[in-house]
Amino acid sequence: PRRAPVVVLDQPRNLGNAGAVIRLAAGFGATGVVTTGTLDPWHPTVVRGGAGLHFATVVERLEVAGLPPGPLFALDPEGEDIRGLELPDDALLAFGSERSGLTPELRARADRLVALPMRPQVSSYNLATSVAMTLYHWSAGGGAPRVP
Protein backbone atom coordinates (compact mmCIF):
# COMPACT_ATOMS: atom_id res chain seq x y z
CA PRO A 1 0.00 0.00 0.00
CA ARG A 2 0.93 3.64 -0.48
CA ARG A 3 2.45 5.56 2.40
CA ALA A 4 0.68 8.83 1.51
CA PRO A 5 -2.56 9.80 -0.25
CA VAL A 6 -3.03 10.64 -3.91
CA VAL A 7 -4.84 13.92 -4.60
CA VAL A 8 -7.39 13.62 -7.41
CA LEU A 9 -8.63 16.79 -9.10
CA ASP A 10 -11.87 15.89 -10.87
CA GLN A 11 -12.09 17.97 -14.04
CA PRO A 12 -10.31 21.05 -12.71
CA ARG A 13 -10.62 24.25 -14.74
CA ASN A 14 -8.24 26.79 -13.21
CA LEU A 15 -4.60 26.31 -14.19
CA GLY A 16 -3.26 28.34 -11.25
CA ASN A 17 -5.28 26.35 -8.72
CA ALA A 18 -4.00 23.09 -10.19
CA GLY A 19 -0.44 24.34 -9.81
CA ALA A 20 -1.06 25.41 -6.22
CA VAL A 21 -2.44 21.94 -5.45
CA ILE A 22 0.69 20.29 -6.85
CA ARG A 23 2.79 22.55 -4.63
CA LEU A 24 0.68 21.60 -1.60
CA ALA A 25 0.86 17.89 -2.41
CA ALA A 26 4.64 18.05 -2.68
CA GLY A 27 4.86 19.99 0.58
CA PHE A 28 2.74 17.51 2.52
CA GLY A 29 4.47 14.49 0.99
CA ALA A 30 1.44 13.19 -0.93
CA THR A 31 2.15 10.36 -3.35
CA GLY A 32 1.04 12.51 -6.25
CA VAL A 33 -1.66 14.49 -8.02
CA VAL A 34 -3.95 13.07 -10.69
CA THR A 35 -6.24 15.19 -12.84
CA THR A 36 -9.24 13.93 -14.78
CA GLY A 37 -10.72 15.76 -17.74
CA THR A 38 -9.05 18.02 -20.27
CA LEU A 39 -6.76 20.20 -18.14
CA ASP A 40 -3.11 19.41 -18.88
CA PRO A 41 -1.34 19.20 -15.51
CA TRP A 42 1.95 19.95 -17.31
CA HIS A 43 0.68 23.16 -18.95
CA PRO A 44 3.28 25.94 -18.41
CA THR A 45 0.84 27.95 -16.26
CA VAL A 46 0.26 24.92 -14.01
CA VAL A 47 4.00 24.30 -13.74
CA ARG A 48 4.54 27.96 -12.83
CA GLY A 49 1.76 27.78 -10.21
CA GLY A 50 3.40 24.66 -8.81
CA ALA A 51 6.67 26.55 -8.29
CA GLY A 52 8.60 23.80 -10.07
CA LEU A 53 7.44 21.12 -7.62
CA HIS A 54 6.03 18.91 -10.38
CA PHE A 55 9.37 17.13 -10.11
CA ALA A 56 8.97 16.51 -6.36
CA THR A 57 5.84 14.35 -6.71
CA VAL A 58 4.02 12.30 -9.34
CA VAL A 59 1.74 14.35 -11.61
CA GLU A 60 -0.44 12.77 -14.29
CA ARG A 61 -3.79 12.88 -16.06
CA LEU A 62 -6.01 9.77 -15.96
CA GLU A 63 -9.59 8.73 -16.60
CA VAL A 64 -11.68 7.94 -13.50
CA ALA A 65 -11.64 4.25 -14.48
CA GLY A 66 -7.83 4.34 -14.44
CA LEU A 67 -7.39 5.75 -10.93
CA PRO A 68 -5.01 3.79 -8.70
CA PRO A 69 -6.47 1.39 -6.13
CA GLY A 70 -7.33 2.55 -2.65
CA PRO A 71 -10.28 3.93 -0.72
CA LEU A 72 -11.64 7.02 -2.45
CA PHE A 73 -12.69 9.87 -0.15
CA ALA A 74 -14.53 12.47 -2.22
CA LEU A 75 -15.01 15.98 -0.84
CA ASP A 76 -18.65 17.00 -1.05
CA PRO A 77 -20.79 19.39 1.03
CA GLU A 78 -23.26 16.53 1.63
CA GLY A 79 -20.58 14.23 3.04
CA GLU A 80 -19.81 13.37 6.63
CA ASP A 81 -17.72 15.80 8.67
CA ILE A 82 -14.03 15.15 8.06
CA ARG A 83 -13.22 15.94 11.69
CA GLY A 84 -14.68 12.59 12.74
CA LEU A 85 -12.63 10.56 10.26
CA GLU A 86 -9.13 9.23 9.96
CA LEU A 87 -7.83 9.37 6.40
CA PRO A 88 -5.71 6.30 5.62
CA ASP A 89 -2.30 6.68 4.01
CA ASP A 90 -3.42 4.82 0.88
CA ALA A 91 -6.47 7.05 0.34
CA LEU A 92 -7.41 8.80 -2.86
CA LEU A 93 -8.60 12.30 -1.92
CA ALA A 94 -10.88 13.61 -4.65
CA PHE A 95 -11.93 17.22 -5.20
CA GLY A 96 -14.41 18.56 -7.73
CA SER A 97 -14.22 21.92 -9.43
CA GLU A 98 -15.48 24.94 -7.49
CA ARG A 99 -18.25 25.59 -9.99
CA SER A 100 -19.49 22.06 -10.75
CA GLY A 101 -18.35 19.89 -7.85
CA LEU A 102 -17.70 16.21 -8.45
CA THR A 103 -18.66 14.54 -11.70
CA PRO A 104 -21.32 11.82 -11.40
CA GLU A 105 -18.73 9.25 -12.51
CA LEU A 106 -16.28 10.06 -9.74
CA ARG A 107 -19.01 10.48 -7.14
CA ALA A 108 -20.28 6.97 -7.99
CA ARG A 109 -16.76 5.57 -7.55
CA ALA A 110 -16.33 7.18 -4.09
CA ASP A 111 -16.20 4.95 -1.03
CA ARG A 112 -17.06 7.89 1.23
CA LEU A 113 -18.26 11.44 0.79
CA VAL A 114 -16.49 13.81 3.16
CA ALA A 115 -17.25 17.44 4.02
CA LEU A 116 -15.03 20.21 5.35
CA PRO A 117 -16.45 22.39 8.13
CA MET A 118 -17.99 25.52 6.66
CA ARG A 119 -20.46 28.10 7.91
CA PRO A 120 -23.85 28.04 6.15
CA GLN A 121 -23.39 31.49 4.59
CA VAL A 122 -20.28 30.27 2.70
CA SER A 123 -20.97 28.35 -0.52
CA SER A 124 -17.53 26.83 -1.15
CA TYR A 125 -13.81 27.04 -0.55
CA ASN A 126 -11.14 27.64 -3.16
CA LEU A 127 -9.86 24.32 -4.54
CA ALA A 128 -6.33 24.75 -3.18
CA THR A 129 -7.72 25.73 0.23
CA SER A 130 -9.84 22.56 0.34
CA VAL A 131 -6.85 20.42 -0.59
CA ALA A 132 -4.68 22.14 2.03
CA MET A 133 -7.25 21.58 4.79
CA THR A 134 -7.71 17.93 3.82
CA LEU A 135 -3.99 17.18 3.59
CA TYR A 136 -3.49 18.92 6.92
CA HIS A 137 -6.20 16.72 8.46
CA TRP A 138 -4.40 13.64 7.09
CA SER A 139 -1.02 14.85 8.34
CA ALA A 140 -2.35 15.69 11.82
CA GLY A 141 -3.31 12.02 12.13
CA GLY A 142 0.37 11.16 11.95
CA GLY A 143 0.60 10.40 8.25
CA ALA A 144 2.95 13.10 7.03
CA PRO A 145 6.66 13.22 7.75
CA ARG A 146 7.55 15.32 10.77
CA VAL A 147 9.13 18.73 10.32
CA PRO A 148 12.86 18.42 11.10
JSON list of N, CA and C in Angstrom, two decimals, residues 39-84:
[
{"chain": "A", "resi": 39, "resn": "LEU", "atom": "N", "xyz": [-7.86, 19.33, -18.58]},
{"chain": "A", "resi": 39, "resn": "LEU", "atom": "CA", "xyz": [-6.76, 20.20, -18.14]},
{"chain": "A", "resi": 39, "resn": "LEU", "atom": "C", "xyz": [-5.44, 19.43, -18.17]},
{"chain": "A", "resi": 40, "resn": "ASP", "atom": "N", "xyz": [-4.45, 20.01, -18.81]},
{"chain": "A", "resi": 40, "resn": "ASP", "atom": "CA", "xyz": [-3.11, 19.41, -18.88]},
{"chain": "A", "resi": 40, "resn": "ASP", "atom": "C", "xyz": [-2.34, 19.80, -17.63]},
{"chain": "A", "resi": 41, "resn": "PRO", "atom": "N", "xyz": [-2.04, 18.84, -16.74]},
{"chain": "A", "resi": 41, "resn": "PRO", "atom": "CA", "xyz": [-1.34, 19.20, -15.51]},
{"chain": "A", "resi": 41, "resn": "PRO", "atom": "C", "xyz": [0.10, 19.65, -15.74]},
{"chain": "A", "resi": 42, "resn": "TRP", "atom": "N", "xyz": [0.60, 19.51, -16.97]},
{"chain": "A", "resi": 42, "resn": "TRP", "atom": "CA", "xyz": [1.95, 19.95, -17.31]},
{"chain": "A", "resi": 42, "resn": "TRP", "atom": "C", "xyz": [1.93, 21.23, -18.16]},
{"chain": "A", "resi": 43, "resn": "HIS", "atom": "N", "xyz": [0.78, 21.88, -18.25]},
{"chain": "A", "resi": 43, "resn": "HIS", "atom": "CA", "xyz": [0.68, 23.16, -18.95]},
{"chain": "A", "resi": 43, "resn": "HIS", "atom": "C", "xyz": [1.64, 24.14, -18.27]},
{"chain": "A", "resi": 44, "resn": "PRO", "atom": "N", "xyz": [2.32, 25.02, -19.02]},
{"chain": "A", "resi": 44, "resn": "PRO", "atom": "CA", "xyz": [3.28, 25.94, -18.41]},
{"chain": "A", "resi": 44, "resn": "PRO", "atom": "C", "xyz": [2.70, 26.78, -17.26]},
{"chain": "A", "resi": 45, "resn": "THR", "atom": "N", "xyz": [1.44, 27.17, -17.34]},
{"chain": "A", "resi": 45, "resn": "THR", "atom": "CA", "xyz": [0.84, 27.95, -16.26]},
{"chain": "A", "resi": 45, "resn": "THR", "atom": "C", "xyz": [0.68, 27.11, -14.99]},
{"chain": "A", "resi": 46, "resn": "VAL", "atom": "N", "xyz": [0.36, 25.82, -15.16]},
{"chain": "A", "resi": 46, "resn": "VAL", "atom": "CA", "xyz": [0.26, 24.92, -14.01]},
{"chain": "A", "resi": 46, "resn": "VAL", "atom": "C", "xyz": [1.64, 24.71, -13.39]},
{"chain": "A", "resi": 47, "resn": "VAL", "atom": "N", "xyz": [2.63, 24.50, -14.23]},
{"chain": "A", "resi": 47, "resn": "VAL", "atom": "CA", "xyz": [4.00, 24.30, -13.74]},
{"chain": "A", "resi": 47, "resn": "VAL", "atom": "C", "xyz": [4.47, 25.54, -12.98]},
{"chain": "A", "resi": 48, "resn": "ARG", "atom": "N", "xyz": [4.17, 26.72, -13.51]},
{"chain": "A", "resi": 48, "resn": "ARG", "atom": "CA", "xyz": [4.54, 27.96, -12.83]},
{"chain": "A", "resi": 48, "resn": "ARG", "atom": "C", "xyz": [3.82, 28.06, -11.48]},
{"chain": "A", "resi": 49, "resn": "GLY", "atom": "N", "xyz": [2.53, 27.75, -11.46]},
{"chain": "A", "resi": 49, "resn": "GLY", "atom": "CA", "xyz": [1.76, 27.78, -10.21]},
{"chain": "A", "resi": 49, "resn": "GLY", "atom": "C", "xyz": [2.26, 26.77, -9.19]},
{"chain": "A", "resi": 50, "resn": "GLY", "atom": "N", "xyz": [2.85, 25.69, -9.68]},
{"chain": "A", "resi": 50, "resn": "GLY", "atom": "CA", "xyz": [3.40, 24.66, -8.81]},
{"chain": "A", "resi": 50, "resn": "GLY", "atom": "C", "xyz": [4.80, 24.96, -8.32]},
{"chain": "A", "resi": 51, "resn": "ALA", "atom": "N", "xyz": [5.34, 26.10, -8.72]},
{"chain": "A", "resi": 51, "resn": "ALA", "atom": "CA", "xyz": [6.67, 26.55, -8.29]},
{"chain": "A", "resi": 51, "resn": "ALA", "atom": "C", "xyz": [7.75, 25.50, -8.56]},
{"chain": "A", "resi": 52, "resn": "GLY", "atom": "N", "xyz": [7.59, 24.78, -9.68]},
{"chain": "A", "resi": 52, "resn": "GLY", "atom": "CA", "xyz": [8.60, 23.80, -10.07]},
{"chain": "A", "resi": 52, "resn": "GLY", "atom": "C", "xyz": [8.53, 22.49, -9.30]},
{"chain": "A", "resi": 53, "resn": "LEU", "atom": "N", "xyz": [7.52, 22.32, -8.45]},
{"chain": "A", "resi": 53, "resn": "LEU", "atom": "CA", "xyz": [7.44, 21.12, -7.62]},
{"chain": "A", "resi": 53, "resn": "LEU", "atom": "C", "xyz": [6.78, 19.93, -8.31]},
{"chain": "A", "resi": 54, "resn": "HIS", "atom": "N", "xyz": [6.50, 20.06, -9.61]},
{"chain": "A", "resi": 54, "resn": "HIS", "atom": "CA", "xyz": [6.03, 18.91, -10.38]},
{"chain": "A", "resi": 54, "resn": "HIS", "atom": "C", "xyz": [7.05, 17.77, -10.31]},
{"chain": "A", "resi": 55, "resn": "PHE", "atom": "N", "xyz": [8.31, 18.13, -10.12]},
{"chain": "A", "resi": 55, "resn": "PHE", "atom": "CA", "xyz": [9.37, 17.13, -10.11]},
{"chain": "A", "resi": 55, "resn": "PHE", "atom": "C", "xyz": [9.60, 16.55, -8.72]},
{"chain": "A", "resi": 56, "resn": "ALA", "atom": "N", "xyz": [8.84, 17.01, -7.73]},
{"chain": "A", "resi": 56, "resn": "ALA", "atom": "CA", "xyz": [8.97, 16.51, -6.36]},
{"chain": "A", "resi": 56, "resn": "ALA", "atom": "C", "xyz": [7.86, 15.52, -6.01]},
{"chain": "A", "resi": 57, "resn": "THR", "atom": "N", "xyz": [6.94, 15.29, -6.93]},
{"chain": "A", "resi": 57, "resn": "THR", "atom": "CA", "xyz": [5.84, 14.35, -6.71]},
{"chain": "A", "resi": 57, "resn": "THR", "atom": "C", "xyz": [5.38, 13.85, -8.07]},
{"chain": "A", "resi": 58, "resn": "VAL", "atom": "N", "xyz": [4.55, 12.84, -8.08]},
{"chain": "A", "resi": 58, "resn": "VAL", "atom": "CA", "xyz": [4.02, 12.30, -9.34]},
{"chain": "A", "resi": 58, "resn": "VAL", "atom": "C", "xyz": [2.85, 13.18, -9.78]},
{"chain": "A", "resi": 59, "resn": "VAL", "atom": "N", "xyz": [2.82, 13.54, -11.05]},
{"chain": "A", "resi": 59, "resn": "VAL", "atom": "CA", "xyz": [1.74, 14.35, -11.61]},
{"chain": "A", "resi": 59, "resn": "VAL", "atom": "C", "xyz": [1.32, 13.72, -12.93]},
{"chain": "A", "resi": 60, "resn": "GLU", "atom": "N", "xyz": [0.03, 13.36, -13.04]},
{"chain": "A", "resi": 60, "resn": "GLU", "atom": "CA", "xyz": [-0.44, 12.77, -14.29]},
{"chain": "A", "resi": 60, "resn": "GLU", "atom": "C", "xyz": [-1.94, 13.00, -14.47]},
{"chain": "A", "resi": 61, "resn": "ARG", "atom": "N", "xyz": [-2.37, 12.78, -15.70]},
{"chain": "A", "resi": 61, "resn": "ARG", "atom": "CA", "xyz": [-3.79, 12.88, -16.06]},
{"chain": "A", "resi": 61, "resn": "ARG", "atom": "C", "xyz": [-4.28, 11.47, -16.36]},
{"chain": "A", "resi": 62, "resn": "LEU", "atom": "N", "xyz": [-5.43, 11.10, -15.77]},
{"chain": "A", "resi": 62, "resn": "LEU", "atom": "CA", "xyz": [-6.01, 9.77, -15.96]},
{"chain": "A", "resi": 62, "resn": "LEU", "atom": "C", "xyz": [-7.53, 9.89, -16.10]},
{"chain": "A", "resi": 63, "resn": "GLU", "atom": "N", "xyz": [-8.13, 8.85, -16.63]},
{"chain": "A", "resi": 63, "resn": "GLU", "atom": "CA", "xyz": [-9.59, 8.73, -16.60]},
{"chain": "A", "resi": 63, "resn": "GLU", "atom": "C", "xyz": [-9.98, 8.20, -15.22]},
{"chain": "A", "resi": 64, "resn": "VAL", "atom": "N", "xyz": [-11.22, 8.43, -14.80]},
{"chain": "A", "resi": 64, "resn": "VAL", "atom": "CA", "xyz": [-11.68, 7.94, -13.50]},
{"chain": "A", "resi": 64, "resn": "VAL", "atom": "C", "xyz": [-11.50, 6.43, -13.41]},
{"chain": "A", "resi": 65, "resn": "ALA", "atom": "N", "xyz": [-11.78, 5.71, -14.48]},
{"chain": "A", "resi": 65, "resn": "ALA", "atom": "CA", "xyz": [-11.64, 4.25, -14.48]},
{"chain": "A", "resi": 65, "resn": "ALA", "atom": "C", "xyz": [-10.19, 3.81, -14.27]},
{"chain": "A", "resi": 66, "resn": "GLY", "atom": "N", "xyz": [-9.24, 4.67, -14.56]},
{"chain": "A", "resi": 66, "resn": "GLY", "atom": "CA", "xyz": [-7.83, 4.34, -14.44]},
{"chain": "A", "resi": 66, "resn": "GLY", "atom": "C", "xyz": [-7.17, 4.80, -13.14]},
{"chain": "A", "resi": 67, "resn": "LEU", "atom": "N", "xyz": [-7.97, 5.29, -12.20]},
{"chain": "A", "resi": 67, "resn": "LEU", "atom": "CA", "xyz": [-7.39, 5.75, -10.93]},
{"chain": "A", "resi": 67, "resn": "LEU", "atom": "C", "xyz": [-6.73, 4.59, -10.20]},
{"chain": "A", "resi": 68, "resn": "PRO", "atom": "N", "xyz": [-5.68, 4.87, -9.44]},
{"chain": "A", "resi": 68, "resn": "PRO", "atom": "CA", "xyz": [-5.01, 3.79, -8.70]},
{"chain": "A", "resi": 68, "resn": "PRO", "atom": "C", "xyz": [-5.95, 3.20, -7.64]},
{"chain": "A", "resi": 69, "resn": "PRO", "atom": "N", "xyz": [-5.63, 2.00, -7.16]},
{"chain": "A", "resi": 69, "resn": "PRO", "atom": "CA", "xyz": [-6.47, 1.39, -6.13]},
{"chain": "A", "resi": 69, "resn": "PRO", "atom": "C", "xyz": [-6.35, 2.15, -4.81]},
{"chain": "A", "resi": 70, "resn": "GLY", "atom": "N", "xyz": [-7.33, 1.93, -3.97]},
{"chain": "A", "resi": 70, "resn": "GLY", "atom": "CA", "xyz": [-7.33, 2.55, -2.65]},
{"chain": "A", "resi": 70, "resn": "GLY", "atom": "C", "xyz": [-8.69, 3.14, -2.36]},
{"chain": "A", "resi": 71, "resn": "PRO", "atom": "N", "xyz": [-8.99, 3.35, -1.08]},
{"chain": "A", "resi": 71, "resn": "PRO", "atom": "CA", "xyz": [-10.28, 3.93, -0.72]},
{"chain": "A", "resi": 71, "resn": "PRO", "atom": "C", "xyz": [-10.37, 5.38, -1.21]},
{"chain": "A", "resi": 72, "resn": "LEU", "atom": "N", "xyz": [-11.47, 5.69, -1.87]},
{"chain": "A", "resi": 72, "resn": "LEU", "atom": "CA", "xyz": [-11.64, 7.02, -2.45]},
{"chain": "A", "resi": 72, "resn": "LEU", "atom": "C", "xyz": [-12.54, 7.86, -1.54]},
{"chain": "A", "resi": 73, "resn": "PHE", "atom": "N", "xyz": [-11.97, 8.91, -0.98]},
{"chain": "A", "resi": 73, "resn": "PHE", "atom": "CA", "xyz": [-12.69, 9.87, -0.15]},
{"chain": "A", "resi": 73, "resn": "PHE", "atom": "C", "xyz": [-12.93, 11.10, -1.02]},
{"chain": "A", "resi": 74, "resn": "ALA", "atom": "N", "xyz": [-14.20, 11.36, -1.34]},
{"chain": "A", "resi": 74, "resn": "ALA", "atom": "CA", "xyz": [-14.53, 12.47, -2.22]},
{"chain": "A", "resi": 74, "resn": "ALA", "atom": "C", "xyz": [-15.11, 13.61, -1.40]},
{"chain": "A", "resi": 75, "resn": "LEU", "atom": "N", "xyz": [-14.56, 14.81, -1.59]},
{"chain": "A", "resi": 75, "resn": "LEU", "atom": "CA", "xyz": [-15.01, 15.98, -0.84]},
{"chain": "A", "resi": 75, "resn": "LEU", "atom": "C", "xyz": [-16.31, 16.49, -1.45]},
{"chain": "A", "resi": 76, "resn": "ASP", "atom": "N", "xyz": [-17.32, 16.61, -0.60]},
{"chain": "A", "resi": 76, "resn": "ASP", "atom": "CA", "xyz": [-18.65, 17.00, -1.05]},
{"chain": "A", "resi": 76, "resn": "ASP", "atom": "C", "xyz": [-19.39, 17.63, 0.13]},
{"chain": "A", "resi": 77, "resn": "PRO", "atom": "N", "xyz": [-20.10, 18.74, -0.09]},
{"chain": "A", "resi": 77, "resn": "PRO", "atom": "CA", "xyz": [-20.79, 19.39, 1.03]},
{"chain": "A", "resi": 77, "resn": "PRO", "atom": "C", "xyz": [-21.81, 18.48, 1.72]},
{"chain": "A", "resi": 78, "resn": "GLU", "atom": "N", "xyz": [-22.29, 17.44, 1.04]},
{"chain": "A", "resi": 78, "resn": "GLU", "atom": "CA", "xyz": [-23.26, 16.53, 1.63]},
{"chain": "A", "resi": 78, "resn": "GLU", "atom": "C", "xyz": [-22.61, 15.36, 2.36]},
{"chain": "A", "resi": 79, "resn": "GLY", "atom": "N", "xyz": [-21.29, 15.34, 2.40]},
{"chain": "A", "resi": 79, "resn": "GLY", "atom": "CA", "xyz": [-20.58, 14.23, 3.04]},
{"chain": "A", "resi": 79, "resn": "GLY", "atom": "C", "xyz": [-20.56, 14.35, 4.55]},
{"chain": "A", "resi": 80, "resn": "GLU", "atom": "N", "xyz": [-19.94, 13.35, 5.18]},
{"chain": "A", "resi": 80, "resn": "GLU", "atom": "CA", "xyz": [-19.81, 13.37, 6.63]},
{"chain": "A", "resi": 80, "resn": "GLU", "atom": "C", "xyz": [-18.63, 14.26, 7.03]},
{"chain": "A", "resi": 81, "resn": "ASP", "atom": "N", "xyz": [-18.73, 14.85, 8.18]},
{"chain": "A", "resi": 81, "resn": "ASP", "atom": "CA", "xyz": [-17.72, 15.80, 8.67]},
{"chain": "A", "resi": 81, "resn": "ASP", "atom": "C", "xyz": [-16.35, 15.13, 8.76]},
{"chain": "A", "resi": 82, "resn": "ILE", "atom": "N", "xyz": [-15.38, 15.71, 8.10]},
{"chain": "A", "resi": 82, "resn": "ILE", "atom": "CA", "xyz": [-14.03, 15.15, 8.06]},
{"chain": "A", "resi": 82, "resn": "ILE", "atom": "C", "xyz": [-13.40, 15.06, 9.45]},
{"chain": "A", "resi": 83, "resn": "ARG", "atom": "N", "xyz": [-13.83, 15.92, 10.36]},
{"chain": "A", "resi": 83, "resn": "ARG", "atom": "CA", "xyz": [-13.22, 15.94, 11.69]},
{"chain": "A", "resi": 83, "resn": "ARG", "atom": "C", "xyz": [-13.45, 14.66, 12.47]},
{"chain": "A", "resi": 84, "resn": "GLY", "atom": "N", "xyz": [-14.42, 13.86, 12.06]},
{"chain": "A", "resi": 84, "resn": "GLY", "atom": "CA", "xyz": [-14.68, 12.59, 12.74]},
{"chain": "A", "resi": 84, "resn": "GLY", "atom": "C", "xyz": [-14.04, 11.40, 12.05]}
]
